[in-house]
Structures are given as structure tokens and as C-alpha cells.
Coordinates of C-alpha atoms in Angstrom, one line a residue:
M1 CA 0.0 0.0 0.0
R2 CA 0.9 3.7 0.1
G3 CA 3.4 3.3 3.0
S4 CA 5.3 0.4 1.2
V5 CA 6.3 2.7 -1.7
L6 CA 7.3 5.7 0.3
P7 CA 11.0 6.6 0.6
P8 CA 12.4 5.7 4.1
A9 CA 12.6 9.4 5.2
A10 CA 9.0 10.0 4.2
L11 CA 7.8 6.9 5.9
H12 CA 9.7 7.9 9.1
Q13 CA 8.0 11.4 8.9
D14 CA 4.7 9.6 8.7
A15 CA 5.5 7.7 11.8
L16 CA 6.4 10.8 13.7
A17 CA 3.2 12.5 12.5
A18 CA 1.2 9.5 13.7
L19 CA 2.8 9.8 17.1
E20 CA 2.0 13.5 17.3
Q21 CA -1.6 12.6 16.4
A22 CA -1.8 10.1 19.3
R23 CA -1.8 7.1 16.9
P24 CA 1.1 5.2 18.3
Q25 CA 0.2 1.8 16.8
A26 CA 0.3 3.4 13.3
A27 CA 3.7 4.9 14.1
L28 CA 5.0 1.6 15.2
G29 CA 3.6 0.0 12.0
H30 CA 5.6 2.4 9.9
W31 CA 8.7 1.8 11.9
R32 CA 8.3 -1.9 11.6
Q33 CA 8.3 -1.5 7.8
L34 CA 11.6 0.5 8.0
L35 CA 13.2 -2.1 10.3
L36 CA 12.4 -4.9 8.0
Q37 CA 13.6 -3.0 4.9
D38 CA 17.0 -2.5 6.5
R39 CA 17.2 -5.7 8.6
A40 CA 21.0 -6.3 8.2
A41 CA 21.9 -2.8 9.5
V42 CA 19.3 -3.0 12.3
R43 CA 20.8 -6.4 13.4
A44 CA 24.3 -4.9 13.4
H45 CA 23.1 -1.9 15.6
V46 CA 21.2 -4.2 17.9
Q47 CA 24.1 -6.5 18.4
A48 CA 26.5 -3.6 19.1
A49 CA 24.2 -2.1 21.6
A50 CA 23.6 -5.4 23.4
A51 CA 27.4 -6.1 23.6
T52 CA 28.0 -2.9 25.6
L53 CA 25.1 -3.1 28.0
A54 CA 27.5 -4.1 30.9
V55 CA 29.3 -0.7 30.5
D56 CA 26.3 1.4 29.4
P57 CA 25.1 4.0 31.9
L58 CA 21.8 3.9 30.0
A59 CA 21.4 0.1 30.1
P60 CA 17.9 0.0 31.5
L61 CA 16.6 2.3 28.8
R62 CA 18.6 0.6 26.1
R63 CA 17.2 -2.8 27.1
Q64 CA 13.7 -1.4 26.8
A65 CA 14.5 -0.1 23.3
L66 CA 16.1 -3.4 22.3
G67 CA 13.0 -5.3 23.5
L68 CA 10.7 -3.1 21.5
I69 CA 12.8 -3.4 18.4
E70 CA 12.8 -7.2 18.6
A71 CA 9.1 -7.2 19.1
L72 CA 8.6 -5.1 16.0
L73 CA 10.9 -7.3 14.0
A74 CA 8.9 -10.4 15.1
G75 CA 5.4 -9.2 14.2
D76 CA 2.8 -6.4 13.8
P77 CA 2.6 -4.1 16.8
G78 CA -0.2 -4.4 19.2
E79 CA -1.2 -3.0 22.6
A80 CA 1.8 -4.4 24.3
E81 CA 4.2 -2.6 21.9
V82 CA 2.2 0.6 22.4
V83 CA 2.6 0.3 26.2
A84 CA 6.4 -0.4 25.7
L85 CA 6.8 2.6 23.5
G86 CA 5.1 4.9 26.0
A87 CA 7.4 3.6 28.8
L88 CA 10.4 4.1 26.6
L89 CA 9.4 7.7 25.6
R90 CA 8.9 8.6 29.3
G91 CA 12.4 7.3 30.1
W92 CA 14.0 9.3 27.3
G93 CA 12.2 12.3 28.5
E94 CA 13.4 11.9 32.1
L95 CA 17.0 11.6 30.8
C96 CA 17.0 14.9 28.9
Y97 CA 14.6 16.8 31.2
A98 CA 17.2 19.0 33.0
E99 CA 19.4 20.0 30.1
A100 CA 16.9 19.8 27.2
P101 CA 13.4 20.4 28.4
G102 CA 12.1 21.0 24.9
R103 CA 13.2 17.5 23.9
A104 CA 11.7 16.1 27.1
L105 CA 8.4 17.9 26.3
Q106 CA 8.4 16.3 22.9
H107 CA 9.0 12.8 24.3
W108 CA 6.4 13.2 27.0
E109 CA 3.7 14.6 24.8
R110 CA 4.2 11.6 22.5
A111 CA 4.2 9.2 25.5
W112 CA 0.8 10.8 26.5
G113 CA -0.7 9.5 23.3
C114 CA 0.5 6.0 24.3
G115 CA -1.3 6.0 27.6
R116 CA -1.8 8.3 30.5
D117 CA -0.7 8.0 34.1
P118 CA -0.4 10.5 37.0
Q119 CA 3.4 10.7 37.0
L120 CA 3.5 11.6 33.3
A121 CA 0.7 14.2 33.9
L122 CA 2.9 15.8 36.5
H123 CA 5.9 15.8 34.3
L124 CA 4.0 17.5 31.5
A125 CA 2.3 19.9 33.9
G126 CA 5.6 21.0 35.3
L127 CA 7.0 21.8 31.8
Y128 CA 3.8 23.6 30.9
R129 CA 4.0 25.8 34.0
R130 CA 7.6 26.7 33.1
L131 CA 6.3 27.7 29.7
G132 CA 3.7 29.9 31.3
L133 CA 0.8 27.6 30.4
G134 CA -0.8 27.4 33.8
E135 CA -4.3 26.5 32.6
G136 CA -3.0 23.6 30.5
A137 CA -0.9 22.5 33.5
S138 CA -3.9 22.4 35.8
W139 CA -5.9 20.5 33.1
L140 CA -3.2 17.9 32.8
E141 CA -3.0 17.4 36.5
D142 CA -6.8 16.9 36.7
A143 CA -7.0 14.7 33.6
G144 CA -4.2 12.6 34.9
G145 CA -5.6 12.2 38.3
A146 CA -2.7 14.0 39.8
A147 CA -4.5 17.0 41.3
A148 CA -3.7 15.9 44.8
A149 CA 0.0 16.0 44.1
R150 CA -0.1 19.7 43.2
P151 CA 1.8 22.1 45.6
A152 CA -0.6 23.5 48.1
A153 CA -1.1 27.3 47.8
A154 CA -0.1 27.7 51.4
A155 CA 3.3 26.5 50.6
G156 CA 4.0 29.7 48.7
P157 CA 5.0 30.3 45.1
V158 CA 7.3 27.7 43.5
A159 CA 10.4 29.1 41.8
L160 CA 10.3 27.8 38.2
E161 CA 13.5 27.3 36.4
P162 CA 13.6 29.6 33.3
W163 CA 12.8 27.9 30.0
P164 CA 16.0 27.9 27.9
S165 CA 15.9 30.3 25.0
S166 CA 18.3 29.4 22.2
P167 CA 18.4 31.7 19.2
C168 CA 20.0 29.1 17.0
A169 CA 21.3 25.5 17.0
A170 CA 24.6 26.6 18.6
Q171 CA 27.2 23.8 18.2
A172 CA 24.8 21.9 15.9
C173 CA 24.6 24.8 13.5
S174 CA 26.2 23.6 10.2
P175 CA 26.8 27.1 8.6
C176 CA 28.7 28.4 11.6
Q177 CA 30.8 25.2 11.9
H178 CA 32.4 25.9 8.5
Q179 CA 33.1 29.6 8.9
P180 CA 36.8 30.6 9.3
A181 CA 37.8 30.9 12.9
P182 CA 38.6 34.4 14.2
D183 CA 42.0 35.3 15.5
D184 CA 43.0 33.7 18.8
P185 CA 42.0 35.8 21.8
P186 CA 44.8 36.9 24.1
L187 CA 45.4 35.1 27.3
Q188 CA 44.7 37.5 30.1
L189 CA 44.7 36.9 33.9
W190 CA 41.9 38.0 36.1
Q191 CA 42.6 38.5 39.8
V192 CA 39.4 38.3 41.9
P193 CA 39.8 38.8 45.7
G194 CA 37.3 36.6 47.5
G195 CA 36.1 35.2 44.1
R196 CA 34.0 32.2 43.7
C197 CA 34.2 29.5 40.9
W198 CA 31.8 26.7 40.4
V199 CA 30.5 24.1 37.8
Q200 CA 27.0 23.0 37.0
R201 CA 27.0 19.3 36.1
H202 CA 24.8 17.4 33.8
T203 CA 22.2 15.5 35.7
N204 CA 22.5 12.5 33.3
P205 CA 24.7 9.5 34.1
W206 CA 27.8 11.1 32.6
G207 CA 27.8 14.1 34.9
H208 CA 30.0 16.3 32.7
S209 CA 30.3 20.0 33.3
H210 CA 27.3 21.7 31.8
G211 CA 28.0 25.2 33.0
L212 CA 30.9 27.2 34.4
A213 CA 30.7 30.4 36.4
V214 CA 33.1 32.9 38.1
Q215 CA 31.7 35.4 40.5
T216 CA 33.1 38.2 42.6
A217 CA 33.0 38.3 46.4
E218 CA 29.8 40.3 46.0
S219 CA 28.3 37.5 43.8
D220 CA 28.5 39.5 40.6
F221 CA 29.1 37.3 37.5
L222 CA 32.2 37.9 35.4
P223 CA 30.6 37.2 31.9
E224 CA 33.9 36.8 30.1
L225 CA 34.7 33.8 32.3
C226 CA 31.2 32.1 32.2
R227 CA 29.9 29.5 29.8
R228 CA 27.0 27.1 29.6
Y229 CA 25.6 24.7 27.1
P230 CA 24.4 25.2 24.4
W231 CA 27.4 27.3 23.5
P232 CA 27.8 28.6 19.9
W233 CA 30.7 28.7 17.4
P234 CA 32.8 31.8 17.5
T235 CA 31.4 33.2 14.3
C236 CA 27.8 32.9 15.4
S237 CA 25.8 36.1 14.9
H238 CA 23.8 35.3 18.1
L239 CA 26.9 35.0 20.3
Q240 CA 25.7 37.8 22.7
A241 CA 22.3 36.3 23.0
H242 CA 23.8 32.9 24.0
R243 CA 26.0 34.7 26.6
D244 CA 23.0 36.5 28.0
E245 CA 21.0 33.2 28.2
A246 CA 23.9 31.4 29.9
L247 CA 24.0 34.1 32.6
R248 CA 20.3 34.0 33.1
Q249 CA 20.4 30.2 33.6
L250 CA 23.5 30.3 35.8
G251 CA 22.0 33.2 37.8
W252 CA 18.8 31.2 38.5
L253 CA 20.8 28.3 39.7
A254 CA 23.0 30.4 42.0
A255 CA 19.9 31.8 43.7
V256 CA 18.3 28.5 44.5
P257 CA 19.1 27.1 48.0
A258 CA 21.3 24.0 48.1
A259 CA 18.5 22.1 49.8
A260 CA 16.2 22.8 46.8
G261 CA 18.6 21.5 44.2
G262 CA 20.8 24.6 43.8
L263 CA 24.6 24.9 44.2
P264 CA 26.3 22.9 46.9
P265 CA 27.7 24.9 49.7
Q266 CA 30.9 26.7 48.9
V267 CA 34.3 25.6 50.3
H268 CA 36.4 28.4 51.5
H269 CA 40.2 28.4 50.8
A270 CA 42.7 30.6 52.5
G271 CA 45.3 31.7 50.0
P272 CA 45.5 32.0 46.2
V273 CA 43.9 29.5 43.9
L274 CA 44.2 29.3 40.1
A275 CA 40.9 28.2 38.6
I276 CA 40.8 26.5 35.2
A277 CA 37.5 25.0 33.8
E278 CA 35.9 24.3 30.5
L279 CA 32.6 22.8 29.3
S280 CA 32.9 19.0 29.3
G281 CA 36.4 19.5 30.7
E282 CA 36.4 15.9 31.9
L283 CA 36.7 14.6 28.3
Y284 CA 40.1 14.0 26.8
F285 CA 39.5 16.4 23.8
H286 CA 38.6 19.4 26.0
W287 CA 41.4 18.6 28.5
Q288 CA 44.1 18.1 26.0
L289 CA 43.4 20.8 23.5
E290 CA 41.7 23.5 25.5
L291 CA 42.0 23.2 29.3
L292 CA 45.6 21.9 29.6
P293 CA 47.3 24.6 27.4
R294 CA 45.3 27.3 29.1
L295 CA 46.7 26.1 32.4
G296 CA 50.2 25.4 31.1
R297 CA 50.6 28.8 29.5
C298 CA 50.2 30.6 32.8
W299 CA 51.2 28.2 35.6
P300 CA 55.0 28.6 35.6
E301 CA 54.9 32.4 36.0
L302 CA 52.0 32.3 38.5
Q303 CA 53.5 29.7 40.8
R304 CA 56.7 31.7 40.9
Q305 CA 54.7 34.7 42.0
W306 CA 52.6 32.7 44.4
P307 CA 54.8 29.8 45.6
G308 CA 51.9 28.1 47.5
L309 CA 49.4 28.4 44.6
Q310 CA 46.7 25.8 44.5
L311 CA 45.0 24.6 41.3
W312 CA 41.2 24.1 41.0
H313 CA 40.2 22.4 37.8
N314 CA 37.3 20.4 36.3
G315 CA 39.3 18.0 34.2
G316 CA 38.3 15.1 36.4
T317 CA 40.5 12.2 37.6
G318 CA 41.4 10.5 34.3
P319 CA 44.9 9.1 34.0
W320 CA 45.7 11.7 31.3
V321 CA 45.0 14.4 33.8
A322 CA 47.4 13.0 36.4
E323 CA 50.1 12.5 33.7
S324 CA 49.7 16.1 32.4
L325 CA 49.8 17.7 35.9
E326 CA 52.8 15.6 36.9
R327 CA 54.6 16.7 33.8
L328 CA 53.7 20.3 34.7
G329 CA 55.2 19.8 38.1
I330 CA 52.0 20.3 40.1
P331 CA 52.0 17.8 43.0
P332 CA 48.8 16.1 44.1
E333 CA 48.6 18.1 47.4
R334 CA 48.2 21.3 45.4
R335 CA 45.3 20.1 43.2
I336 CA 41.7 20.6 43.9
C337 CA 39.4 18.7 41.6
A338 CA 35.9 20.2 40.9
Q339 CA 34.4 16.7 41.2
Q340 CA 35.2 16.8 44.9
V341 CA 34.9 20.6 45.4
P342 CA 32.4 21.9 42.8
H343 CA 31.9 25.3 44.5
L344 CA 35.0 27.1 45.8
Q345 CA 35.7 30.6 47.2
A346 CA 39.3 31.7 47.5
E347 CA 41.0 34.5 49.4
L348 CA 42.4 35.3 45.9
L349 CA 41.0 33.7 42.8
L350 CA 43.2 33.8 39.7
V351 CA 41.4 32.9 36.5
P352 CA 43.0 33.0 33.0
S353 CA 40.7 34.1 30.2
F354 CA 39.5 31.5 27.7
A355 CA 42.4 31.2 25.3
S356 CA 40.2 29.8 22.4
A357 CA 36.7 29.6 21.2
F358 CA 34.9 26.5 22.5
G359 CA 35.5 23.6 20.1
S360 CA 38.1 25.5 18.1
P361 CA 41.5 25.0 19.8
A362 CA 43.6 28.1 19.3
G363 CA 46.9 28.1 17.4
A364 CA 48.7 29.4 20.5
N365 CA 47.4 26.4 22.5
L366 CA 48.5 24.0 19.8
A367 CA 51.9 25.5 19.7
W368 CA 52.2 25.2 23.5
L369 CA 51.2 21.6 23.4
E370 CA 53.8 20.8 20.8
Q371 CA 56.5 22.1 23.1
F372 CA 55.0 20.6 26.2
W373 CA 54.9 17.1 24.7
A374 CA 58.2 17.6 22.9
V375 CA 56.6 17.6 19.5
A376 CA 58.6 19.3 16.7
R377 CA 57.2 20.9 13.6
T378 CA 59.3 18.9 11.1
S379 CA 60.0 15.7 13.0
P380 CA 57.5 13.5 14.9
L381 CA 59.0 13.8 18.3
A382 CA 62.1 15.6 19.7
G383 CA 65.1 13.5 18.7
G384 CA 63.5 12.4 15.4
R385 CA 62.0 9.1 14.5
A386 CA 63.5 5.9 15.8
G387 CA 63.6 3.5 12.8
A388 CA 61.2 3.3 9.9
T389 CA 57.6 4.5 10.1
T390 CA 54.9 1.9 10.5
D391 CA 53.8 0.5 7.3
P392 CA 50.2 -0.6 8.2
P393 CA 47.7 2.1 8.9
L394 CA 47.3 3.1 12.5
L395 CA 43.8 2.8 13.9
L396 CA 42.8 5.2 16.7
P397 CA 40.2 2.9 18.2
R398 CA 37.3 3.7 20.4
P399 CA 36.9 1.6 23.6
A400 CA 33.8 -0.6 24.0
T401 CA 31.3 2.1 24.4
P402 CA 27.6 2.6 23.6
R403 CA 28.4 6.0 22.0
R404 CA 29.6 6.0 18.4
A405 CA 30.4 2.3 18.3
L406 CA 32.3 1.1 15.3
L407 CA 30.3 -1.4 13.2
G408 CA 32.1 -3.6 10.7
L409 CA 35.7 -2.5 11.3
D410 CA 37.7 -5.7 12.0
A411 CA 40.9 -7.4 11.1
A412 CA 39.4 -8.8 7.8
F413 CA 38.3 -5.3 6.7
L414 CA 41.6 -3.6 7.6
P415 CA 44.3 -6.3 7.2
G416 CA 47.4 -5.7 9.2
V417 CA 46.0 -2.6 10.9
A418 CA 48.0 -1.4 14.0
S419 CA 46.0 -0.1 16.9
L420 CA 46.9 2.9 19.0
P421 CA 48.2 1.6 22.4
L422 CA 46.1 2.5 25.4
G423 CA 48.1 3.9 28.2
P424 CA 50.2 7.0 28.9
V425 CA 49.7 10.0 26.6
A426 CA 53.4 10.1 25.7
D427 CA 53.2 6.5 24.4
Q428 CA 50.1 7.3 22.3
L429 CA 51.8 10.4 20.8
L430 CA 54.9 8.4 20.0
A431 CA 52.8 5.8 18.0
V432 CA 51.0 8.6 16.2
A433 CA 54.3 10.3 15.4
H434 CA 55.6 7.2 13.6
A435 CA 52.5 6.6 11.5
Q436 CA 52.2 7.5 7.9
R437 CA 48.5 6.6 7.6
I438 CA 45.9 6.9 10.3
V439 CA 42.3 5.7 10.4
A440 CA 40.2 7.3 13.1
P441 CA 36.5 7.4 14.1
H442 CA 35.5 10.9 15.1
G443 CA 36.3 11.2 18.8
A444 CA 38.7 12.3 21.5
A445 CA 41.6 10.2 20.2
L446 CA 42.0 12.5 17.3
A447 CA 43.5 15.0 19.8
N448 CA 46.7 12.9 19.6
L449 CA 47.2 14.2 16.1
I450 CA 49.2 17.0 17.7
A451 CA 52.1 14.6 17.2
A452 CA 51.4 13.6 13.6
Q453 CA 54.1 14.4 11.1
P454 CA 53.3 16.8 8.2
G455 CA 51.9 14.9 5.3
T456 CA 50.4 12.0 7.3
A457 CA 47.2 10.8 5.6
V458 CA 44.2 10.8 8.0
L459 CA 40.8 9.3 7.3
E460 CA 38.3 10.6 9.9
L461 CA 35.2 8.4 10.0
V462 CA 31.9 10.0 10.9
N463 CA 28.2 9.3 11.2
P464 CA 26.5 11.6 8.7
A465 CA 24.4 13.1 11.5
Y466 CA 27.4 14.0 13.7
Q467 CA 30.6 15.4 12.2
P468 CA 31.6 18.7 13.9
P469 CA 34.9 20.1 12.7
Y470 CA 36.5 20.1 16.1
F471 CA 39.9 19.0 14.7
A472 CA 40.1 21.3 11.6
G473 CA 42.6 23.7 13.1
L474 CA 44.8 20.8 14.4
M475 CA 44.8 19.2 10.9
Q476 CA 45.8 22.5 9.3
R477 CA 48.5 23.3 11.8
R478 CA 50.1 19.8 11.5
Q479 CA 49.8 20.0 7.6
L480 CA 47.9 16.6 7.5
S481 CA 46.2 15.1 4.5
H482 CA 42.8 14.9 5.9
Q483 CA 39.6 13.3 4.6
V484 CA 36.2 13.2 6.4
L485 CA 34.3 10.1 5.3
P486 CA 30.6 9.6 6.1
A487 CA 29.6 6.1 7.2
A488 CA 26.2 4.6 6.6
D489 CA 23.1 6.4 7.9
T490 CA 21.6 5.1 11.1
P491 CA 18.2 3.5 10.4
W492 CA 15.4 6.0 11.1
P493 CA 13.5 4.1 13.8
L494 CA 16.7 3.4 15.8
Q495 CA 17.4 7.2 15.8
E496 CA 14.2 7.6 17.8
L497 CA 14.1 4.4 19.8
L498 CA 17.7 3.3 20.6
Y499 CA 19.9 6.3 20.9
E500 CA 19.8 9.5 23.0
G501 CA 20.9 11.7 20.0
P502 CA 23.3 12.0 17.1
L503 CA 26.2 12.1 19.4
A504 CA 25.6 8.4 20.1
F505 CA 24.9 7.2 16.6
P506 CA 27.3 4.4 15.6
I507 CA 29.8 4.7 12.8
D508 CA 28.6 1.9 10.5
L509 CA 31.5 0.7 8.3
R510 CA 30.1 -2.5 7.0
S511 CA 31.5 -3.4 3.6
G512 CA 29.6 -1.8 0.7
G513 CA 27.3 0.3 3.0
S514 CA 28.8 3.7 2.7
P515 CA 31.4 6.0 1.1
A516 CA 33.6 5.5 4.2
A517 CA 33.6 1.7 3.9
E518 CA 34.4 1.8 0.2
A519 CA 37.1 4.4 0.6
I520 CA 38.8 2.5 3.4
A521 CA 38.8 -0.7 1.3
Q522 CA 40.3 1.1 -1.7
W523 CA 42.8 3.0 0.5
C524 CA 44.1 -0.2 2.2
A525 CA 44.3 -2.1 -1.1
A526 CA 46.4 0.7 -2.6
H527 CA 48.8 0.8 0.3
A528 CA 48.9 -3.0 0.9

């Protein structure tokens, strides 16, 4: 019938429209057709997701999705599948509620069409009140049988978190991603007597830094030192609007008592503290290319001026952080990790300005990193290469992870491939320095290209839905021969059911399935 001849994208849009119209069984029917049309790809995704459940922070949700997908593959959807879809949508809504309430609202409104319950009514009512739709919120509470759970008037007004207002897609904005980066901003030092620094963490299982703030002793924000997701590219015409919105959200959080979910109590520190933080600073990319050079460029001079200087940072406790700080000569007793002390006030707070636009590492940062890790511009590492370069391509692998898993990349597909050793950063950089050809899925390991020799051929593998140019400046500085190759598209139903967003979509390299798969096969054959 009509649905059977529609292109996959159109059939998927019909499924979403059916969900919006509270016809979940029809939506599931459309998705079943799509799953059956692309059964091989679906099976590869399902197997990869199942294989990482033991290390997946979202394992309960992922299991629900896998169960629903298997049911759709097995037969036509019925009432049981509608109930399962409603439960899954409620779970996805709860996951993204704090950081992306608009997406949570979409999930929960779709779940409402699958079946009503008091808890879902309260979820939706809360979002409607934040949007200023009080009448709709009251109706939802009554319709869902949740009126008794509404706050009593005698309890006083409830402070509603401001609804986020984003003037554009920020980091997801494709036009801004490809605009030339502006000149590097200068590195300046702020001295804030009695200053406060703090991080706002994601409420999801990863708990990465979602917002950063620096305030004076009088609690005034220093806008130049504050950031919060979503944060735009440096060429965005809405940059000031994003800054204003970040301060509005951070200001609301700072005003909420700790007992009501606000900031944890501040820890007072007698003496000077150097504060270094970045959005998602716990991740290797942001630590290595943005946070570490910002620290290293100012630490030697500052610790000479203040011999007892302490360091507060939000890089987390990864082994690469400890290795970097040891190399800088900062002993453990002078380190304060924001994971243990998220809110600090210092007698004297020292804060270097952001030395680069978020996601676009500055040239000065890259130059410092080359010196710090003993990387030369014309030879891989200080002292030159020891012996011949590796002949097989070097793979920068991703660990067993539910985010951007590699599908179809194995020894048979890349014969003789060498894999980047896991371990100290210095060892990883040495392996990269001796490689002539590098295959790398988009991810943090690409930060190790700071050691790649000029002319090295790099194939960056991406999912078509997620390919931000975070490494463009690094590729240009190291004069690398860089290709970005899209893998196969993620099947439409899995985008809605199995994954939290494009950031998690696997990189599907199964033979014959994409330009990336074909290019790798040709590339390896030519260099065999």
C-alpha cells in the first residue's frame, strides 16, 4: 500500500506525524516496515548495543528499546508494543529533562498518546508551567488524576526554572561550523579577591560540566569567564544572545538554595587559587586541546609569583589528567578537583581568560602543546623518528562504548592494521608520530594528532548526522592530508528508539554500505 512505496525518510516522517496525532500503533507499524527494509543494518546496531550493556550508563533504557525493536521485527505491533513505546518515551524524557526540556516535552507529549498516568501528567504539567501555560498544566493534573499532588497554595510560590531560549542551533549549526575561525583571543589573567568559581554538572549519568561560572565576592558574575551549554561557534551572529541566556540560567541556579537543588555549599580556601575550567572539561579532547594549554601557558609564572598556589580544575580524575599535571610539576597536594569541590571561594582567585573559542583550539594552544609534549614541527618527536615509520595504517580505536560504536571494522576489513596503544599519553603520541596513515573514528583520540608528522594521511570516519569540525585547526597546523568520510546512515527508527541523540549514533562501516567503507577498502588495497 501507500506506506510500502514511500522513501524511508518520508515513511519515518509519517511515523512521527502519527505519534503527534496520538496514533502510536500506526507509528510503530511504519517503523516496523523500515526495520524490515534494513534488517541487516538493524541487526548490526542491535548486536553492538547489546554487547556494551554491561558498561552502558543507560542500560535500562537501552534494554527497553532493544526489547521493543525485537518485538517489531517479530510481528505487527499491538497494545503491548504501544505500552512499551510509552514507557520508553517517558524514560528518554526523564533523561534529557534537565538539560533539554524542549526535547523532554516532545518525548512526554508523544508518550501521553500511548497511555496516561499520574506521573506523566505531573511531568508535562511542570513543563507547561515553566512555559507559562498554567491553565494547561492544571488540566493535565486533573486529567491525569494528579491534582492531589499539586503544591498547596499555602506552601507559597514555587520558583520555576527559566525555560531555555536558544536563538539558533549553537554547536549543531552547520553554517557556523564551517566559517573561518577568528584570530586567537589573548590570554589574560583575572585577579578576583574573594572570588567564587563553580561548575554545574549534567544530571545525566555522565555528569560532565554543563555550566561554568566565576563570581566576585559580591556574587556578581564575570561574563567573560562564564559558559553554559548550548554554546555557539565563535562566528555565530547570536553570540551575545547565547551569553545572556547562559548568565540567566546560571544566575537562577546560583539563587536556588542547596536544599532545593541549587549549588552545593561553597568551600572556603585561604590563599591564592588558580581556577581552570571548561565545558565538558572531563573529556580528553577538551582537557588536552583547551584546558591543559590554558593552564600550562600561565602556571610557571604564577607559581613563581605565588609559591603556594593551588590549582582548581574540572578535568576530572582520568589518567591523562594526572600524567599532564605531573609533567607540569603540580604535586597532588596542590590540586583541587571540581568533582570533589564543585563550588569554591578563595582568598584570591586567579582565572585566565578563555584562550580559544569553544570547540576550536587556538593556534597558540596547539603551539604550546607541541612544546609541552616535545613535538617538533618537522620531525614527529624531539630527537627524530627511531627507525622506519609503521607500514600498516594506525587505527585510533574507540573503547567498548555505547556512543559512536564502530560497526564492521575488523581485522578482515583492515588487514594488518595497527591499533593505538592504550596507556600513557606520551606513548600514544609516539605511536601517532611514527604513523604515515591513520584511520580514526570521530572522537577524542584525534587530539593525539598533535604529534602527527606533516603529510600524514588521516581518514576521519563519521556518522553523517554528527561530524563537527573540532579538529580542523589541528589538521591544518600539522599539515595533514585529511579526509572526512561519512559512514552509513543510522536506520530511522533506531534514531528515535535506541539512541539518545546523534552524538551516540554508531559509525557503520560494514562493507559496501557507505562512502567510508568503500574508501577504506580502496585505500588499504592501494597501500597494501
